[in-house]
Coordinates of C-alpha atoms in Angstrom, one line a residue:
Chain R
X868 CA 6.4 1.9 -1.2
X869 CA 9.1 1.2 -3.9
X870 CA 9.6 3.8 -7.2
X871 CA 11.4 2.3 -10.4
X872 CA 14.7 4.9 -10.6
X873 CA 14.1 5.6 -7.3
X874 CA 14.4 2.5 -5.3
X875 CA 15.1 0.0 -7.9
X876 CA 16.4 -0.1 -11.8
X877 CA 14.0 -0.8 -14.4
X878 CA 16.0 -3.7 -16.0
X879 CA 16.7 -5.3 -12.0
X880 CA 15.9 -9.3 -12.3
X881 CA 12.0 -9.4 -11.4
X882 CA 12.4 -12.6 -9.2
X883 CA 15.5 -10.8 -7.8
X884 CA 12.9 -7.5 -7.6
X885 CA 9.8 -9.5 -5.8
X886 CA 12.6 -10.7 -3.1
X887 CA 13.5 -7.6 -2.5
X888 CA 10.0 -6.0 -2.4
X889 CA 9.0 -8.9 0.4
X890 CA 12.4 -8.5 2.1
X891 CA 12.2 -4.9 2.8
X892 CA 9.3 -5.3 4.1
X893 CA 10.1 -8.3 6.5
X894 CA 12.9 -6.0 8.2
X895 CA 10.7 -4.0 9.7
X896 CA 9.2 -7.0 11.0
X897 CA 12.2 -8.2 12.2
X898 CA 13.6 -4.8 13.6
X899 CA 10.4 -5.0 16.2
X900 CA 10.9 -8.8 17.6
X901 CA 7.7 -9.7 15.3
X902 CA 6.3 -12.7 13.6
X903 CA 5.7 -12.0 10.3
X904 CA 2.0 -12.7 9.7
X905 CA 0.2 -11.3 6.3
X906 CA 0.9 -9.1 3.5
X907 CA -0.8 -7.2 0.8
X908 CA 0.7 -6.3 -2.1
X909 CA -0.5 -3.2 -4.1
X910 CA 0.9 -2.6 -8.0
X911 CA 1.1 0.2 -10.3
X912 CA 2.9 -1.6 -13.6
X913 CA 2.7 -0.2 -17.6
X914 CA 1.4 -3.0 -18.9
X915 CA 0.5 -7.0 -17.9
X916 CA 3.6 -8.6 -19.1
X917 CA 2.8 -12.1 -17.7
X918 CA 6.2 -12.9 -18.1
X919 CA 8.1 -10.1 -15.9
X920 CA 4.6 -10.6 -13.3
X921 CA 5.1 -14.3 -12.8
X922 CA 9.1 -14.0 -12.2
X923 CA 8.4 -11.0 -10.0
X924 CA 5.4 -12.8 -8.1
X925 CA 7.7 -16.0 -8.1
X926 CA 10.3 -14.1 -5.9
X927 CA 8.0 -12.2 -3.8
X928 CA 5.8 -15.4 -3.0
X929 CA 8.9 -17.4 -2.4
X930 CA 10.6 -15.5 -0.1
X931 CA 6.8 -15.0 2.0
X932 CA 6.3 -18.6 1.9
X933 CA 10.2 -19.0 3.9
X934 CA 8.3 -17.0 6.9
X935 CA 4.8 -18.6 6.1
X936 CA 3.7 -15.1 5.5
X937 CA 0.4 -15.4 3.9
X938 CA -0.6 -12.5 0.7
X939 CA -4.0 -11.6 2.2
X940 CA -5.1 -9.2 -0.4
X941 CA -4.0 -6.3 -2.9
X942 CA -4.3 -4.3 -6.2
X943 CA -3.3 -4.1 -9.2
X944 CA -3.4 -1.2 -11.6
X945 CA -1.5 0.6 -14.8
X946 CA 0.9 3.1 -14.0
X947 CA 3.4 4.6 -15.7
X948 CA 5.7 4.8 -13.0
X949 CA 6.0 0.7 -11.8
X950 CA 5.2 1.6 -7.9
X951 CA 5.2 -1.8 -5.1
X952 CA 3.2 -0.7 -1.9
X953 CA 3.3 -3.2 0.6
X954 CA 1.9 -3.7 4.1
X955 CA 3.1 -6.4 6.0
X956 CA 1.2 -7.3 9.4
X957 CA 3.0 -9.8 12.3
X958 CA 2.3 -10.9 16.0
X959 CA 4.1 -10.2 19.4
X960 CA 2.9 -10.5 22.9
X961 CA 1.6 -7.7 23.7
X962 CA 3.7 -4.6 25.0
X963 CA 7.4 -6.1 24.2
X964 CA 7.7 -4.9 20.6
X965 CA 11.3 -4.0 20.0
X966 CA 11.3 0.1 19.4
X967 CA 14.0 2.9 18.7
X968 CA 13.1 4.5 22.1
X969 CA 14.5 2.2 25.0
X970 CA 18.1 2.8 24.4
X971 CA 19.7 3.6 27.6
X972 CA 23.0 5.0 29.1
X973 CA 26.0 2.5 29.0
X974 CA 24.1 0.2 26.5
X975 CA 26.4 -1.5 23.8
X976 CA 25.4 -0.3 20.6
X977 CA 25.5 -3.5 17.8
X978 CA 25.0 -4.3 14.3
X979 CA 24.5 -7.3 12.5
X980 CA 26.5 -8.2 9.0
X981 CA 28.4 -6.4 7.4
X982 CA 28.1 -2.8 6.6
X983 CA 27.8 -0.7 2.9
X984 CA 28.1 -3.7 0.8
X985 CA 24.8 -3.0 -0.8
X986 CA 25.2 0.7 -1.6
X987 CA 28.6 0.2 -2.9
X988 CA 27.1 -2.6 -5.3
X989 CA 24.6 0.3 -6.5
X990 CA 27.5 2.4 -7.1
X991 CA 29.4 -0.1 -9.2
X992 CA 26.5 -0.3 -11.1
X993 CA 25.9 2.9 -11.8
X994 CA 29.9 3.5 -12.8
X995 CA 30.9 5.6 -10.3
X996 CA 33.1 3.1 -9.1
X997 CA 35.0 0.5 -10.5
X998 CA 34.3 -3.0 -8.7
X999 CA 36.5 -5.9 -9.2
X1000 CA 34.6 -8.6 -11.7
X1001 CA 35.4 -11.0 -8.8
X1002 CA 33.2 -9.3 -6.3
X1003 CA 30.2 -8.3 -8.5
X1004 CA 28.2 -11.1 -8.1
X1005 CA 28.1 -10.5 -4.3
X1006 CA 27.7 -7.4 -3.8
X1007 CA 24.6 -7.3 -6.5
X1008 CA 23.1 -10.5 -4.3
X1009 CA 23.5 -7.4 -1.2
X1010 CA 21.6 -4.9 -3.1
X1011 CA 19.1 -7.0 -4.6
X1012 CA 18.6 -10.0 -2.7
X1013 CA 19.0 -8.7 1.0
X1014 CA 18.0 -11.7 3.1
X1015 CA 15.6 -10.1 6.3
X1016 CA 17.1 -10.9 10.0
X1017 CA 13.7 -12.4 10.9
X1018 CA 15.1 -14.9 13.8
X1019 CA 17.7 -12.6 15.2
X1020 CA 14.7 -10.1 16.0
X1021 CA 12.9 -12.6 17.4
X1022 CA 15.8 -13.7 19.5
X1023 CA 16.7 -10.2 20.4
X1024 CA 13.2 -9.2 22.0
X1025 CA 14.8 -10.8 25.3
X1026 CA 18.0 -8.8 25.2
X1027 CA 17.9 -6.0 23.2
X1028 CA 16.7 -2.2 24.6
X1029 CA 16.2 -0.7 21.5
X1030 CA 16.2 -1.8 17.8
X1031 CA 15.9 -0.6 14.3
X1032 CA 16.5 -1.9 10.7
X1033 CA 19.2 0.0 8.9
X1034 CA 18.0 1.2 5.5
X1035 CA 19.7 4.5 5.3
X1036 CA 23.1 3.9 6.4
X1037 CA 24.0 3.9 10.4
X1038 CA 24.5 7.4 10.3
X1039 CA 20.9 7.8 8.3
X1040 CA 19.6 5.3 11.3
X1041 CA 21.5 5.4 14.1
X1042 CA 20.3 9.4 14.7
X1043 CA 16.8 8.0 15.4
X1044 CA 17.6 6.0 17.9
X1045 CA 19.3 8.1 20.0
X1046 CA 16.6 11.2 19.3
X1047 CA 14.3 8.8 20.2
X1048 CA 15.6 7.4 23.6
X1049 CA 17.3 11.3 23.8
X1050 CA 21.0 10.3 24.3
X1051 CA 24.4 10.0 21.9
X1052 CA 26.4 7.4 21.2
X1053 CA 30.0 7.0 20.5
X1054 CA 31.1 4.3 17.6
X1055 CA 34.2 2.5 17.4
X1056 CA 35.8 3.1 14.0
X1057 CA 37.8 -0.3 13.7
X1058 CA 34.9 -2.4 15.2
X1059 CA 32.4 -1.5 12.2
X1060 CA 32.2 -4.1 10.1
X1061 CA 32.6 -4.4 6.4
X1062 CA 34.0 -6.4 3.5
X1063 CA 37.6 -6.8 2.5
X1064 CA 36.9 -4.6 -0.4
X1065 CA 35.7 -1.6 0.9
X1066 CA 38.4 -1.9 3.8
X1067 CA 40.6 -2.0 0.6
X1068 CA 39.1 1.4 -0.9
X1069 CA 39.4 3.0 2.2
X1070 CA 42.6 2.2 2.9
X1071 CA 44.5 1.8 -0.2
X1072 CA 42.1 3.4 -3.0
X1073 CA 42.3 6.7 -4.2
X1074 CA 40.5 9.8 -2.9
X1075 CA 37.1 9.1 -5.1
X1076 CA 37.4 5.5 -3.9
X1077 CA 37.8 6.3 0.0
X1078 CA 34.5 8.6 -0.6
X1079 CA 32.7 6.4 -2.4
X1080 CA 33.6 3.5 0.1
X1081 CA 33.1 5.4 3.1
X1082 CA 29.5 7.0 1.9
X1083 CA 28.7 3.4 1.5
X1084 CA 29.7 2.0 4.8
X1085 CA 28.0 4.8 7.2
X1086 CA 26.0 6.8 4.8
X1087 CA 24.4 4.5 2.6
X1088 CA 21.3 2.6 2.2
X1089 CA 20.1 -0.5 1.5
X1090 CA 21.7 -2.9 4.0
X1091 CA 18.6 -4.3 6.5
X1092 CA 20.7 -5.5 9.5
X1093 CA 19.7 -5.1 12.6
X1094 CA 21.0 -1.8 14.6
X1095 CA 20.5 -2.4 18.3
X1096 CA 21.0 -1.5 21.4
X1097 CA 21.4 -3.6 25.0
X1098 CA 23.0 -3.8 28.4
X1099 CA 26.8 -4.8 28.3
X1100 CA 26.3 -8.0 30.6
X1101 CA 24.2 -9.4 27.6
X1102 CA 27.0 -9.4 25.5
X1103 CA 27.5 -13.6 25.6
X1104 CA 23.9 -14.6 25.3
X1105 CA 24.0 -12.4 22.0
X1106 CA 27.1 -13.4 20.5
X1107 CA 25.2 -17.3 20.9
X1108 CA 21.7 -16.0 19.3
X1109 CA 24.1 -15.2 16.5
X1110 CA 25.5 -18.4 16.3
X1111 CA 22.0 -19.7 16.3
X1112 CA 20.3 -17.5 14.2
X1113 CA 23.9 -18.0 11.4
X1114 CA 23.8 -14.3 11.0
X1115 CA 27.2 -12.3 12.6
X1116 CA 26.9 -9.8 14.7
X1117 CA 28.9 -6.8 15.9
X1118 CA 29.7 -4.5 19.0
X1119 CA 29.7 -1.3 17.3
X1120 CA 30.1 1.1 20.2
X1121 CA 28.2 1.9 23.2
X1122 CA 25.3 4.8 24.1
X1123 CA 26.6 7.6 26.1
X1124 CA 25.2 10.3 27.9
X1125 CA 26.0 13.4 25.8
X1126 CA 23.6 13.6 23.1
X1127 CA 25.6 13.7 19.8
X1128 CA 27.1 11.0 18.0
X1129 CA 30.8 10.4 17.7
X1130 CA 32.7 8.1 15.3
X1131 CA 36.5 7.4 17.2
X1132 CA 39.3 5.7 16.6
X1133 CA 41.5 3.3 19.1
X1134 CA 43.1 6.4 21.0
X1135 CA 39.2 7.7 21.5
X1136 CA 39.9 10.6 18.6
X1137 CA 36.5 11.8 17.1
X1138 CA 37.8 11.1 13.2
X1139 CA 35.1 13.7 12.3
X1140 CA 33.2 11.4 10.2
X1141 CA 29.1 12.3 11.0
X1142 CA 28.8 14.7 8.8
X1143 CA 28.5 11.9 5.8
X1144 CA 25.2 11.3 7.7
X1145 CA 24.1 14.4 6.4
X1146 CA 24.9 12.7 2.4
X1147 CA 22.9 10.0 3.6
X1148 CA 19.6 8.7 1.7
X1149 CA 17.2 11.6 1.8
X1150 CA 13.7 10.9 1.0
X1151 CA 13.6 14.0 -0.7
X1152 CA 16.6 14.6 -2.2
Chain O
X602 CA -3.6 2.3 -5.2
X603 CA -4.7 5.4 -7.0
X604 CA -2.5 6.5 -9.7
X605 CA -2.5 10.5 -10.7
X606 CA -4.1 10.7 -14.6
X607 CA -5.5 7.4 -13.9
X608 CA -7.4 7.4 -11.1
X609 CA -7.7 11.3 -10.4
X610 CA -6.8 14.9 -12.0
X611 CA -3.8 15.9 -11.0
X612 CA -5.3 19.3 -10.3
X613 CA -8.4 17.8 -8.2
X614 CA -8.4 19.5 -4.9
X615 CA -6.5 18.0 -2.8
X616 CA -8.8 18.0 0.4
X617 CA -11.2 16.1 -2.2
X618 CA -8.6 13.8 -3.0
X619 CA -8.1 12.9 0.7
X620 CA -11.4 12.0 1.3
X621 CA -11.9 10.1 -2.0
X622 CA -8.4 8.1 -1.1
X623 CA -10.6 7.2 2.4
X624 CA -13.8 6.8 1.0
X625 CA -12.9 4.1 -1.8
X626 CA -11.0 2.0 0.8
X627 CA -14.1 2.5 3.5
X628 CA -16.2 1.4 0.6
X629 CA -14.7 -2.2 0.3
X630 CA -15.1 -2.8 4.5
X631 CA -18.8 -1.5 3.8
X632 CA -19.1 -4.3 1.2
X633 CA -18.1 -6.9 3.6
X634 CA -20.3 -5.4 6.3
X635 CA -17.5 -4.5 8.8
X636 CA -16.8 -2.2 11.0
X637 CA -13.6 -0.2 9.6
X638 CA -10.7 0.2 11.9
X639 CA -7.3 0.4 10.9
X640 CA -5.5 2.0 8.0
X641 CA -2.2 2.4 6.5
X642 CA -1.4 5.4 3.9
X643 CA 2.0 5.1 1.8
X644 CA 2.0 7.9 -0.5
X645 CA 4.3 8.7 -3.5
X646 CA 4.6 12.6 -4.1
X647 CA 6.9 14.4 -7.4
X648 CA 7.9 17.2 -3.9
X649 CA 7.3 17.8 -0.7
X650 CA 4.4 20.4 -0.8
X651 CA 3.4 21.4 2.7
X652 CA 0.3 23.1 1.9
X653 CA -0.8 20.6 -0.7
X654 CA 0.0 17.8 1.8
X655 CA -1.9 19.7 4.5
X656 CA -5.2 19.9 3.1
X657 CA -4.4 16.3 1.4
X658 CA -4.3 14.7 4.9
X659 CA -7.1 16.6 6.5
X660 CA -9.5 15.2 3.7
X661 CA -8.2 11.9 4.6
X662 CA -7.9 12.3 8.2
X663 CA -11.5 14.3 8.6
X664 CA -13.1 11.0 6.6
X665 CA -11.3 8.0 8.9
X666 CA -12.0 10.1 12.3
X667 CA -16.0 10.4 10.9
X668 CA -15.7 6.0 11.1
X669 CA -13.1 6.2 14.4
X670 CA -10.8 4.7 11.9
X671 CA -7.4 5.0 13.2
X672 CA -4.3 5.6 11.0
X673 CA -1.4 3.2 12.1
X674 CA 1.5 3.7 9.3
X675 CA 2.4 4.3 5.9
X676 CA 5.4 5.5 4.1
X677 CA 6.1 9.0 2.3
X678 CA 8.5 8.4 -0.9
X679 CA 9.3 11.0 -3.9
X680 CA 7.7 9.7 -7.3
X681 CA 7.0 11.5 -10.8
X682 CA 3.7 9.6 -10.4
X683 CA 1.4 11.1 -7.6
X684 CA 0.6 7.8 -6.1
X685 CA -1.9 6.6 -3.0
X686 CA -1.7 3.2 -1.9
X687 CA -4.2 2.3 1.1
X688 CA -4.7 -1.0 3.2
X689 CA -7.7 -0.8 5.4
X690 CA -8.8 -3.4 7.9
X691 CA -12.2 -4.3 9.7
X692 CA -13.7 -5.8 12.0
X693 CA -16.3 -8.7 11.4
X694 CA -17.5 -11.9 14.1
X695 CA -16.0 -14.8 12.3
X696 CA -18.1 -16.3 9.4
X697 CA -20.1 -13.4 8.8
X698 CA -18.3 -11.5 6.1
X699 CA -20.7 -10.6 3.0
X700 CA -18.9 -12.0 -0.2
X701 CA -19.7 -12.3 -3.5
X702 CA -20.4 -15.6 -4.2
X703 CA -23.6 -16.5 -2.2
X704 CA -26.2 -14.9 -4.2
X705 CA -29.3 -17.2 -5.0
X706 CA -31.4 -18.1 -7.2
X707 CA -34.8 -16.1 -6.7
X708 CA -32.6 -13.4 -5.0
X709 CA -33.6 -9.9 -5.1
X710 CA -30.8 -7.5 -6.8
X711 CA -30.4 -4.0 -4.9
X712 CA -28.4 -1.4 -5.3
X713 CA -28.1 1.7 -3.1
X714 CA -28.0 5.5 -3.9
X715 CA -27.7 6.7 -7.8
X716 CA -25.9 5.4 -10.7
X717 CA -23.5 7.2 -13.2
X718 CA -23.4 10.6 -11.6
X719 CA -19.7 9.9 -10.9
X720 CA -18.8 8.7 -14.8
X721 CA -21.3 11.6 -16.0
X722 CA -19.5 14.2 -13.5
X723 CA -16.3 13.0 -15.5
X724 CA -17.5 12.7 -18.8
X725 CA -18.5 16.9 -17.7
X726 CA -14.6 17.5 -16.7
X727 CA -13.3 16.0 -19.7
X728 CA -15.5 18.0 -21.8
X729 CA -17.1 14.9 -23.4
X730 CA -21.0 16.2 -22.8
X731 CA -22.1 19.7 -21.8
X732 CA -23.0 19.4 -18.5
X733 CA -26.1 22.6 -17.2
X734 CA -24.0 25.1 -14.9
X735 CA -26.9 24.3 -12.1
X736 CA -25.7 20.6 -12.0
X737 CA -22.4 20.8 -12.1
X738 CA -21.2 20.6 -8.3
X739 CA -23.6 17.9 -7.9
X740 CA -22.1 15.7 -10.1
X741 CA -18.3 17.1 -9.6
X742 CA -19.3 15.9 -5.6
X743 CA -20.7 12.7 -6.7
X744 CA -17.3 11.8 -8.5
X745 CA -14.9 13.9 -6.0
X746 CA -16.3 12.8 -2.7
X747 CA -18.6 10.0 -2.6
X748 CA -19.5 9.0 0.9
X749 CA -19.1 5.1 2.0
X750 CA -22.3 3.2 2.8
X751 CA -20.6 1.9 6.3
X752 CA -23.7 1.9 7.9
X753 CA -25.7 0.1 5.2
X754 CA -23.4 -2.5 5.0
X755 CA -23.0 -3.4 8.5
X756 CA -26.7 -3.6 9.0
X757 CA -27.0 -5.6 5.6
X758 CA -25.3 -8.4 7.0
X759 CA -28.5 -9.5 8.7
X760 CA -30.0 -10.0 5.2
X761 CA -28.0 -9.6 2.1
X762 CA -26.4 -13.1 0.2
X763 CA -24.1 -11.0 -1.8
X764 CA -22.8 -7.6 -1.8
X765 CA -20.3 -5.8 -3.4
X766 CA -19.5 -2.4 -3.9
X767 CA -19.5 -0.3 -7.7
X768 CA -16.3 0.4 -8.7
X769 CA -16.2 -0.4 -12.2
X770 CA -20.4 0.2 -12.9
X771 CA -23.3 -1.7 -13.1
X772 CA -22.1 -3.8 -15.6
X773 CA -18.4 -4.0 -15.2
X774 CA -19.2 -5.2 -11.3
X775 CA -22.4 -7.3 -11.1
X776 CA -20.8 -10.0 -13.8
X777 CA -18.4 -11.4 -10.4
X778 CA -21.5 -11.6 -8.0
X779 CA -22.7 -13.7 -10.8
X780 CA -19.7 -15.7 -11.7
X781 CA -19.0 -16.6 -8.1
X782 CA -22.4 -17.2 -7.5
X783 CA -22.8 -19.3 -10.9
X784 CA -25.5 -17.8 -11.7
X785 CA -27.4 -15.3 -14.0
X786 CA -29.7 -11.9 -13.7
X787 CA -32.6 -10.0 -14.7
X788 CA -32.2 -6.2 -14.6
X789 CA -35.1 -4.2 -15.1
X790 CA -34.6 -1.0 -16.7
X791 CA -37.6 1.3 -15.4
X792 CA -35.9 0.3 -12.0
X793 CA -32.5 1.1 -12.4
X794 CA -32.0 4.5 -10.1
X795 CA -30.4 7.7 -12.0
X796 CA -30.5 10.8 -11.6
X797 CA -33.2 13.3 -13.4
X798 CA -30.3 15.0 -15.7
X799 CA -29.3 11.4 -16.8
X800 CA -32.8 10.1 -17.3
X801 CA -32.7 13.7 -19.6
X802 CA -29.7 12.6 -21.9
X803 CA -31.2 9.2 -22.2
X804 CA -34.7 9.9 -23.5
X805 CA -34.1 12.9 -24.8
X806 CA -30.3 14.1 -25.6
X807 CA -28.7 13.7 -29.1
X808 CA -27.3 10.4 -29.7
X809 CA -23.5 11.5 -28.6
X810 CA -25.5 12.7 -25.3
X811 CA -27.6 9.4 -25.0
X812 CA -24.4 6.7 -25.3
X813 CA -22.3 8.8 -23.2
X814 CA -25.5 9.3 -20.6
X815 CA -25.9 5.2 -20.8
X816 CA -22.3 4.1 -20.8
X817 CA -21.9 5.9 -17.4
X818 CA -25.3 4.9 -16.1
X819 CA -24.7 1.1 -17.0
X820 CA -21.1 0.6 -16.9
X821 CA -19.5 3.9 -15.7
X822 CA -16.9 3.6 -12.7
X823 CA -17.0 5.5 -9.1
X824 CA -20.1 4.7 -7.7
X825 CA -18.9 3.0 -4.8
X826 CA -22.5 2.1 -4.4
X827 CA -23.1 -1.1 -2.3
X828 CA -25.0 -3.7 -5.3
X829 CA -26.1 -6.5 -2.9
X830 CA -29.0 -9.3 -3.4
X831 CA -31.4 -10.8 -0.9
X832 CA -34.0 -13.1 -0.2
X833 CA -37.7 -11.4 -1.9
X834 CA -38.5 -12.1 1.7
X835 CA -36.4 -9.4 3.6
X836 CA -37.7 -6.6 1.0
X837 CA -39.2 -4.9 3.9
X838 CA -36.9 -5.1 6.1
X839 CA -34.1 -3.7 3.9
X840 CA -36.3 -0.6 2.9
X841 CA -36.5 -0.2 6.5
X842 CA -32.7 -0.1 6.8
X843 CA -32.2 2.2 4.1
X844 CA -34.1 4.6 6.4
X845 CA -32.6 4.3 9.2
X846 CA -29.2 5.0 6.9
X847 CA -30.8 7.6 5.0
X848 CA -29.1 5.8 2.4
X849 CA -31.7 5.0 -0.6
X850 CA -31.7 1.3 -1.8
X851 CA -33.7 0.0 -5.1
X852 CA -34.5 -3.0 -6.4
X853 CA -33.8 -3.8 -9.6
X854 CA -34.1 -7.1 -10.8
X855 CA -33.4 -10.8 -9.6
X856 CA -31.3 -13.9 -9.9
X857 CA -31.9 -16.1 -12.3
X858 CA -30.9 -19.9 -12.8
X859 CA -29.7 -19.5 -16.7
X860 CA -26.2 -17.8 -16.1
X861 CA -26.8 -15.0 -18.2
X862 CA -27.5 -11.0 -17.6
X863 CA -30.2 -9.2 -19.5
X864 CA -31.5 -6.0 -18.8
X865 CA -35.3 -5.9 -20.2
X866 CA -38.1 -3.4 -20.4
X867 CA -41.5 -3.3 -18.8
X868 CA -42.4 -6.2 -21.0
X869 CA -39.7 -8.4 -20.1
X870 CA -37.9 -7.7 -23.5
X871 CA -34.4 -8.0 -23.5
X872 CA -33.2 -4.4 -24.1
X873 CA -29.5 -5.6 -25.6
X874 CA -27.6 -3.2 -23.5
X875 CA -25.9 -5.3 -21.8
X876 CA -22.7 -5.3 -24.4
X877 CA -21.8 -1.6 -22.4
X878 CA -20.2 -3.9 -19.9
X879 CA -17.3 -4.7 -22.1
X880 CA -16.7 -0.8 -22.3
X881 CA -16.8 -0.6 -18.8
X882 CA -13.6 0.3 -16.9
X883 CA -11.0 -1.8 -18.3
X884 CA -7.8 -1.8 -15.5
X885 CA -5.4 -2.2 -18.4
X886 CA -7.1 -0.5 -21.1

């Protein structure tokens, strides 16, 4: 379910807006190994304004049509509060869905993309930081038009352990998977990956910047790679499903015994950085 | 998707409000004539209030578990708007779905239960007609927790051509049976099934009491009545259905070659009352 001012801005792009309500949905798809089947697509809108519904429709149905998703059925109705509820159905063979509670002991701990670009784009737009007109445009395209890692899931169903979609930041995310399969993890501070720019705000921006920029990277929401787990001797056949699949992916760390979640740097120092998991997205906040 | 001020009070109890979320969505798999088994809940809520929430998801849960209808997912976001979104899905052999659009000429038109008690309950709330203190829950129960016809439908598929269920009244619903059927009605007004307090407005309230006593009889929403037609032949049969459902069914008029919909008197005089469909529930009124 999506809220205007809570999930999106009234005046987003529809086309850009009925991607994003598809995509979001496709993750999860993707984050269990799935084929992505059939949707429905419930709306609560102010008024019929054929014009914002056909863009909006446009860029929901195009996106669907890219995974031959098929819209089975919905709703419309008036609401003051523009609301998008989807539910999006796919297939697997039974019993190897991908799921957050298989991660095991030793397991390297990846990521695919890169890391905070969406939530720093929301935070450029809402002026909290100043974004450099060059890098605007891509950083908007993160927060509005994420593109769903449908083949990498399906790809990693034969490597990965455990697997989740990151909409909350890692540190929103990762804490699931490791309740879930009850063990910790500990992450490797130069292998994350990011953009230039927000290396460049961590590094060399002020101390408002190196917030902001860090919030975004662990703590913030929005980004829909793939956070997975699998066994270390897997390592090659998923650095080639990337190459396949054209979407990069990461060794972020590894799963460790000790149930809490370190972030270290090359000398193995925690850099006491988990507590921005706690400033991650809270649905009630 | 059920919008708060739209769709419900926001002070309608919430254990109600559960069941009626359920109910609406069993309602359209008794239409088809399948067996309900799956449903998804995303729910947009202005706070997190445990005790509201509680009794919320026992209406809904107490419903689905009375149909073995298992809940598989949703979503819980904040929103100003209290919002329910529900996708249900059934069971049915292939090819034997009951849709609209296969009504015949010569049909039978049924319709089960009572119409308007839910609009009249309503018009009572809102303080639009003067309701009698001893008829008050009955018709507050009639709009607040109307009970799916499930078991009507399924065994209708053995004999209906068309079936829908009464959302939107009478008048407001029967028009897409006919349109995707191409072609018209008869409704006979001595048959139409109401309750006694309605009948009482009709004939002999004020004229305030008789339109809004005829507006929710003929084109009043909430019914979630199943309207179905059928061969004159299987009359029998479906009265001895409605038995074994304890679910009352009436016949009230037929299908007619000319594509139009009048609703006559004894005498087959066309009573004009048929314009109340265009002030039936209006989605973006």
């Amino acid at each position: 379910m999506l809220v205007e001012g809570r999930h999106f801005f009234a005046d987003t792009n529809p086309y850009r807006l009925g991607h994003k309500v598809c995509a979001v949905n496709l993750s999860d798809i993707a984050a269990m190994g799935a084929t992505p089947r059939f949707m429905t697509l419930a709306m609560g809108i102010p008024s019929a304004d054929s014009v914002w519904l056909e863009a909006f429709s446009q860029g929901f149905l195009d996106l669907a049509s890219k995974y031959d998703v098929e819209l089975i059925g919905g709703d419309t109705t008036r609401s003051a509060c523009r609301t998008f509820s989807v539910t999006i159905m796919g297939e697997i063979p039974y019993g190897t869905a991908l799921c957050r509670h298989h991660a095991q002991i030793g397991d390297d701990i990846w990521v695919s993309g890169q890391l905070g670009l969406a939530a720093l784009g929301l935070q450029g737009l809402l002026n909290n930081i100043t974004i450099p007109k060059t890098e605007h445009l891509h950083l908007q395209e993160a927060l509005e038009a994420p593109m769903p890692r449908v083949a990498l899931g399906l790809q990693l169903r034969s490597y990965a352990h455990a697997c989740m979609d990151i909409s909350d930041g890692l540190l929103g995310d990762l804490p699931h998977i490791l309740k879930a399969s009850q063990v910790g993890a500990q992450i490797e501070w130069e292998q994350l990956p990011t953009s230039p720019l927000l290396h460049q705000f961590i590094y060399q921006g002020s101390p408002h910047e190196k917030q902001i920029a860090l919030q975004a990277m662990l703590g913030g929401g929005d980004d829909y790679e793939l956070l997975f787990t699998a066994h270390p001797s897997q390592a090659t056949k998923i650095v080639e499903t990337s190459t396949q699949c054209h979407v990069p992916v990461t060794r972020i760390g590894y799963i460790t015994e000790e149930q809490i979640l370190k972030i270290v740097d090359n000398n193995g120092l925690d850099l006491n950085l988990t507590g921005l998991a706690y400033q991650g997205f809270n649905h009630f906040s």
